[in-house]
Coordinates of C-alpha atoms in Angstrom, one line a residue:
X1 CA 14.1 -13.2 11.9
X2 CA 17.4 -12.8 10.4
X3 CA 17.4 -16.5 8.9
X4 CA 13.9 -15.2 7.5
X5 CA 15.8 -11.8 6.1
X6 CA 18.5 -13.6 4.4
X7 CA 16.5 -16.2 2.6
X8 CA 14.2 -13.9 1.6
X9 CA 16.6 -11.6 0.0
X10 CA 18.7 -14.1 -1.7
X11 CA 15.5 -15.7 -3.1
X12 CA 14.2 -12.0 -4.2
X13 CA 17.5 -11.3 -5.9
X14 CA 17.4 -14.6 -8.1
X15 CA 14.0 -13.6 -9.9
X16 CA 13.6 -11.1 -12.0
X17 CA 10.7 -9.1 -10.0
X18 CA 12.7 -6.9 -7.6
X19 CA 14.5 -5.9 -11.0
X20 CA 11.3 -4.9 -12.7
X21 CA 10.2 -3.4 -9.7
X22 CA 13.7 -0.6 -9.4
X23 CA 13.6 -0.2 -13.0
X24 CA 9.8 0.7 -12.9
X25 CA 10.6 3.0 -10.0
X26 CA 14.0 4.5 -11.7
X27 CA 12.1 4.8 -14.6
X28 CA 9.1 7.0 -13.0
X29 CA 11.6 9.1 -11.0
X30 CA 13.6 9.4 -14.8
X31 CA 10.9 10.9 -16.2
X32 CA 9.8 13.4 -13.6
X33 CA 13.0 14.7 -12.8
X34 CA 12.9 15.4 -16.9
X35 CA 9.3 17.2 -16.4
X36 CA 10.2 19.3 -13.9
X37 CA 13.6 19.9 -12.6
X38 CA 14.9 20.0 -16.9
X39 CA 12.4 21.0 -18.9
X40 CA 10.2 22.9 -16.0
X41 CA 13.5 23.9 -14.7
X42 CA 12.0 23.4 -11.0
X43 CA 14.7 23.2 -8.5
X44 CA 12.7 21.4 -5.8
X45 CA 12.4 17.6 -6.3
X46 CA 9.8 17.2 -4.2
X47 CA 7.4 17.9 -7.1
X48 CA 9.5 14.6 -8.9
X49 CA 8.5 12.0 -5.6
X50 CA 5.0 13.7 -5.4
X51 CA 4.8 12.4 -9.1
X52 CA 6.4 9.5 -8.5
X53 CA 3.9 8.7 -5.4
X54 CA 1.3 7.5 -7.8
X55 CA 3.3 5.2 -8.9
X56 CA 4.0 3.4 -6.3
X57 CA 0.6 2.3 -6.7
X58 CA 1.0 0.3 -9.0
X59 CA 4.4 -0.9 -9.1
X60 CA 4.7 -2.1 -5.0
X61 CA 2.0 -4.2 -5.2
X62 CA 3.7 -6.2 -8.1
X63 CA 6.6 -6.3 -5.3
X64 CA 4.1 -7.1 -1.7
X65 CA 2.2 -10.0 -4.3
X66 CA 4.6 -13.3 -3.3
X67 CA 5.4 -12.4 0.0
X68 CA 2.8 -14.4 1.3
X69 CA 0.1 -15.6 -1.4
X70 CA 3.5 -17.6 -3.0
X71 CA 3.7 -19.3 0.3
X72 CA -0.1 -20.4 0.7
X73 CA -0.1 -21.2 -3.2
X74 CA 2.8 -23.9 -2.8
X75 CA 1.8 -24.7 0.6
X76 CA 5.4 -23.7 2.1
X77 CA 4.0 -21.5 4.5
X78 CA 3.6 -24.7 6.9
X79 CA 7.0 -24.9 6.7
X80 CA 7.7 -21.8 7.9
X81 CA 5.2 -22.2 10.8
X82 CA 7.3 -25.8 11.6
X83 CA 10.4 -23.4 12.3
X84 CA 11.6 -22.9 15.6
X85 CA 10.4 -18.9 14.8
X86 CA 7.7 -16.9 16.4
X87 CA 5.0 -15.5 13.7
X88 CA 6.2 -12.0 14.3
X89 CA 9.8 -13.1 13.5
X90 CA 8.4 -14.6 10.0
X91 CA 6.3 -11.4 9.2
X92 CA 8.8 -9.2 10.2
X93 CA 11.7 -10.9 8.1
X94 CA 10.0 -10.7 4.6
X95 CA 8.4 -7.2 5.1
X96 CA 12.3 -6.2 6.7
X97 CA 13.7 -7.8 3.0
X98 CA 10.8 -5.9 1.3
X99 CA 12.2 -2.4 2.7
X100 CA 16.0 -3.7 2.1
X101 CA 14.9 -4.3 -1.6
X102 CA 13.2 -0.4 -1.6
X103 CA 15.8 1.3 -0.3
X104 CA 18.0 0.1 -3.8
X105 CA 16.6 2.4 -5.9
X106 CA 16.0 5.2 -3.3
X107 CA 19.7 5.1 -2.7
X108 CA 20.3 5.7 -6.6
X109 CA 17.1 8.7 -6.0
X110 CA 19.5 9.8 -3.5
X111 CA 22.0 11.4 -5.7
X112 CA 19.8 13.1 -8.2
X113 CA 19.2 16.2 -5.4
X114 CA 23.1 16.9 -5.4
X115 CA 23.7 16.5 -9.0
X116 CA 21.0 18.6 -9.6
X117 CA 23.0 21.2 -7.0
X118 CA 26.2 21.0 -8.9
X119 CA 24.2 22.8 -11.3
X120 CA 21.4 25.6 -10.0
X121 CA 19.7 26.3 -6.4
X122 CA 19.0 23.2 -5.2
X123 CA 17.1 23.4 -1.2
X124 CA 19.0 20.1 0.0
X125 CA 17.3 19.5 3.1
X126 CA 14.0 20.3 2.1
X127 CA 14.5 17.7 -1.1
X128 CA 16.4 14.9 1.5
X129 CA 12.8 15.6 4.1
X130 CA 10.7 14.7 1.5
X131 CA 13.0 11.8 0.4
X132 CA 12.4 9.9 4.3
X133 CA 8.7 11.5 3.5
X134 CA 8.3 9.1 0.7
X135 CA 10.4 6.2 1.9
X136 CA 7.6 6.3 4.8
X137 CA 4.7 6.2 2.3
X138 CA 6.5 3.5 0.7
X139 CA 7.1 1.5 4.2
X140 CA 3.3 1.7 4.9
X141 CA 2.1 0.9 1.5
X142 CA 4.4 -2.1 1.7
X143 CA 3.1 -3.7 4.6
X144 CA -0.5 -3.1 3.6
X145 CA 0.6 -5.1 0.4
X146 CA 1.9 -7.9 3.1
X147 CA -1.1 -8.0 4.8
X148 CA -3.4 -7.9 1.8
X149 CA -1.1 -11.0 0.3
X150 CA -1.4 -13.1 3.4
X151 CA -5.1 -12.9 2.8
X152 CA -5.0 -15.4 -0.5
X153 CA -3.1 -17.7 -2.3
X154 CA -3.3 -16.0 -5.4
X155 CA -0.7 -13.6 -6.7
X156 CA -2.7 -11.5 -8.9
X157 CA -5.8 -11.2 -7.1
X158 CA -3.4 -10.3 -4.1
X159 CA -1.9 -7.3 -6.6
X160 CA -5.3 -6.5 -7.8
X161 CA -6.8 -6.0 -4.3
X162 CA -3.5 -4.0 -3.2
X163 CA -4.1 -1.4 -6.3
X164 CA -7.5 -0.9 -5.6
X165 CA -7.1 -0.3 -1.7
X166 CA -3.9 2.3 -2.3
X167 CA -6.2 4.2 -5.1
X168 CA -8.8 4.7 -2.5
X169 CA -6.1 5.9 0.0
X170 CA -5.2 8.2 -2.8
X171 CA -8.3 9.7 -3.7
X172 CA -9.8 9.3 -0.6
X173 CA -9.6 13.2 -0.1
X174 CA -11.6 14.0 -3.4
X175 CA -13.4 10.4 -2.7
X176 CA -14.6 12.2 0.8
X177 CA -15.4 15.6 -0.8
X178 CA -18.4 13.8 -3.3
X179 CA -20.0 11.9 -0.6
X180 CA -23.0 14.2 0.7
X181 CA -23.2 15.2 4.3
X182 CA -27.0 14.5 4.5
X183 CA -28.1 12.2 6.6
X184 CA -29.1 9.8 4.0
X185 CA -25.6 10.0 2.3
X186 CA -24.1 9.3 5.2
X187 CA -26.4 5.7 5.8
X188 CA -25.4 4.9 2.4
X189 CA -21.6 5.2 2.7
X190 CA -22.0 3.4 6.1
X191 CA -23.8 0.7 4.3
X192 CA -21.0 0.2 1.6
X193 CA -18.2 0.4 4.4
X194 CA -20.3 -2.6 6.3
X195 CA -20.7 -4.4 3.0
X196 CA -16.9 -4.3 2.7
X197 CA -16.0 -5.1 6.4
X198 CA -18.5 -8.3 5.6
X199 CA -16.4 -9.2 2.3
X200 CA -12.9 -8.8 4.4
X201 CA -13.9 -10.8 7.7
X202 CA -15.6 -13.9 4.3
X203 CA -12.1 -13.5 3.1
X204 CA -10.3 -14.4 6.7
X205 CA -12.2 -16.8 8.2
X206 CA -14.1 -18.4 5.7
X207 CA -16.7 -18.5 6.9
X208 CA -20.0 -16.8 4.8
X209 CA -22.3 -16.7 8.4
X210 CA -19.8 -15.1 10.1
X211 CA -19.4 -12.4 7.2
X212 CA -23.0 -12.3 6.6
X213 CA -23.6 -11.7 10.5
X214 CA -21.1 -9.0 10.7
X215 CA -21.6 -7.4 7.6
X216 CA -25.6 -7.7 7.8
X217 CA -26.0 -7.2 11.4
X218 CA -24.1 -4.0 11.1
X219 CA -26.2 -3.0 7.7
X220 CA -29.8 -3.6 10.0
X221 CA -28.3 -1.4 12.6
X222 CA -27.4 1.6 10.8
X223 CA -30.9 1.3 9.1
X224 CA -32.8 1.1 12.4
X225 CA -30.0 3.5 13.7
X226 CA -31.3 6.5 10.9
X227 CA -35.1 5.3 10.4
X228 CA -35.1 6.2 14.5
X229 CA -32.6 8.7 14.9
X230 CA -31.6 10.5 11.2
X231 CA -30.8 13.7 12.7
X232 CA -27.6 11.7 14.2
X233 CA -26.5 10.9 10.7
X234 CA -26.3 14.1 9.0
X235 CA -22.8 15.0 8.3
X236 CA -21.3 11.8 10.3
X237 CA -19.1 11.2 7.0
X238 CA -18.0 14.7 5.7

């Protein structure tokens, strides 16, 4: 895993991605630490990585994109497999060199808290907790980027995909608060979650009967489920 580690970090370091990917970041931190903590004069910089959360959105699915889809794309990904490595190994040395290449700019984020300090009332720990808060988010919205490139060989449908899952996740609170707690809203929104789950197991095996048996199967059920039973389905998805 190591071996996997190195390579991929020296690799990541020769292109110009991981670049674009700190100064992005940098860049979104720059100019919320200007909104609020300058011209807001707000001492907490936890409002800065709450702004800079949405960001991520965008910008770590550029990063997540080659892990995997670069592999398939140039067929290397059989070499890797060849190697005297256990799939775990493999996974766990790119996403390992994927955290490695986010904690860069975090560690530049780092400082801004105790400069700000030097100059007004500055709650360190509370700013430093939601630093580990957001290095978290980032951690899990890496590996779903992982995951989601290991899916296809192409880069920008992998990024694509990514963006749209982690937008979801994001809005899924205000997402959740339109859906209607009838029981009829609740088929539908079962009905597009099965249509999805039929479009994600297509996209891993490859298979359209499988999909269409999942998917569909599960689709016929919930409809027999609230023709026979819609009592049961009212308020099943707040």
């Amino acid at each position: 895993m190591i071996a996997v580690l190195k390579h991929e970090l020296r690799s990541a370091f020769h292109g110009l991605t991981v670049y674009l990917f700190c100064g992005a970041l940098l860049c979104f931190v720059g100019v919320g630490a200007m909104i609020y903590n300058i011209q807001a004069a707000v001492s907490n910089f936890e409002y800065v990585l709450n702004f800079v959360s949405i960001g991520l959105v965008v910008i770590i699915p550029v990063l997540t994109m080659r892990s995997f889809a670069e592999e398939r794309r140039q067929k290397t990904d059989q070499l890797l497999y060849a190697l005297p490595l256990k799939t775990w190994q493999i996974v766990g040395g790119k996403y390992l060199s994927l955290l490695v290449i986010f904690l860069v700019p975090l560690a530049i984020i780092s400082v801004y808290p105790y400069v700000f300090s030097r100059f007004g009332e500055v709650y360190l720990p509370g700013a430093y907790g939601a630093m580990f808060a957001f290095f978290l988010m980032g951690a899990a919205l890496i590996a779903v980027g992982v995951f989601i490139s290991s899916l296809t060989d192409n880069q920008g449908f992998a990024a694509g995909i990514a963006i749209v899952v982690f937008l979801v996740n994001y809005y899924s609170v205000s997402l959740a608060e339109q859906v209607s707690a009838t029981a009829l809203g609740s088929a539908i929104a079962l009905v597009v979650i099965w249509v999805l789950v039929g479009f994600l197991v297509k996209t891993l095996t490859k298979n359209t009967l499988i999909a269409l048996a999942v998917g569909g199967g599960l689709t016929v059920l919930t409809l027999v489920g609230y023709c026979a039973l819609p009592d049961k389905f009212e308020g099943l998805l707040p």
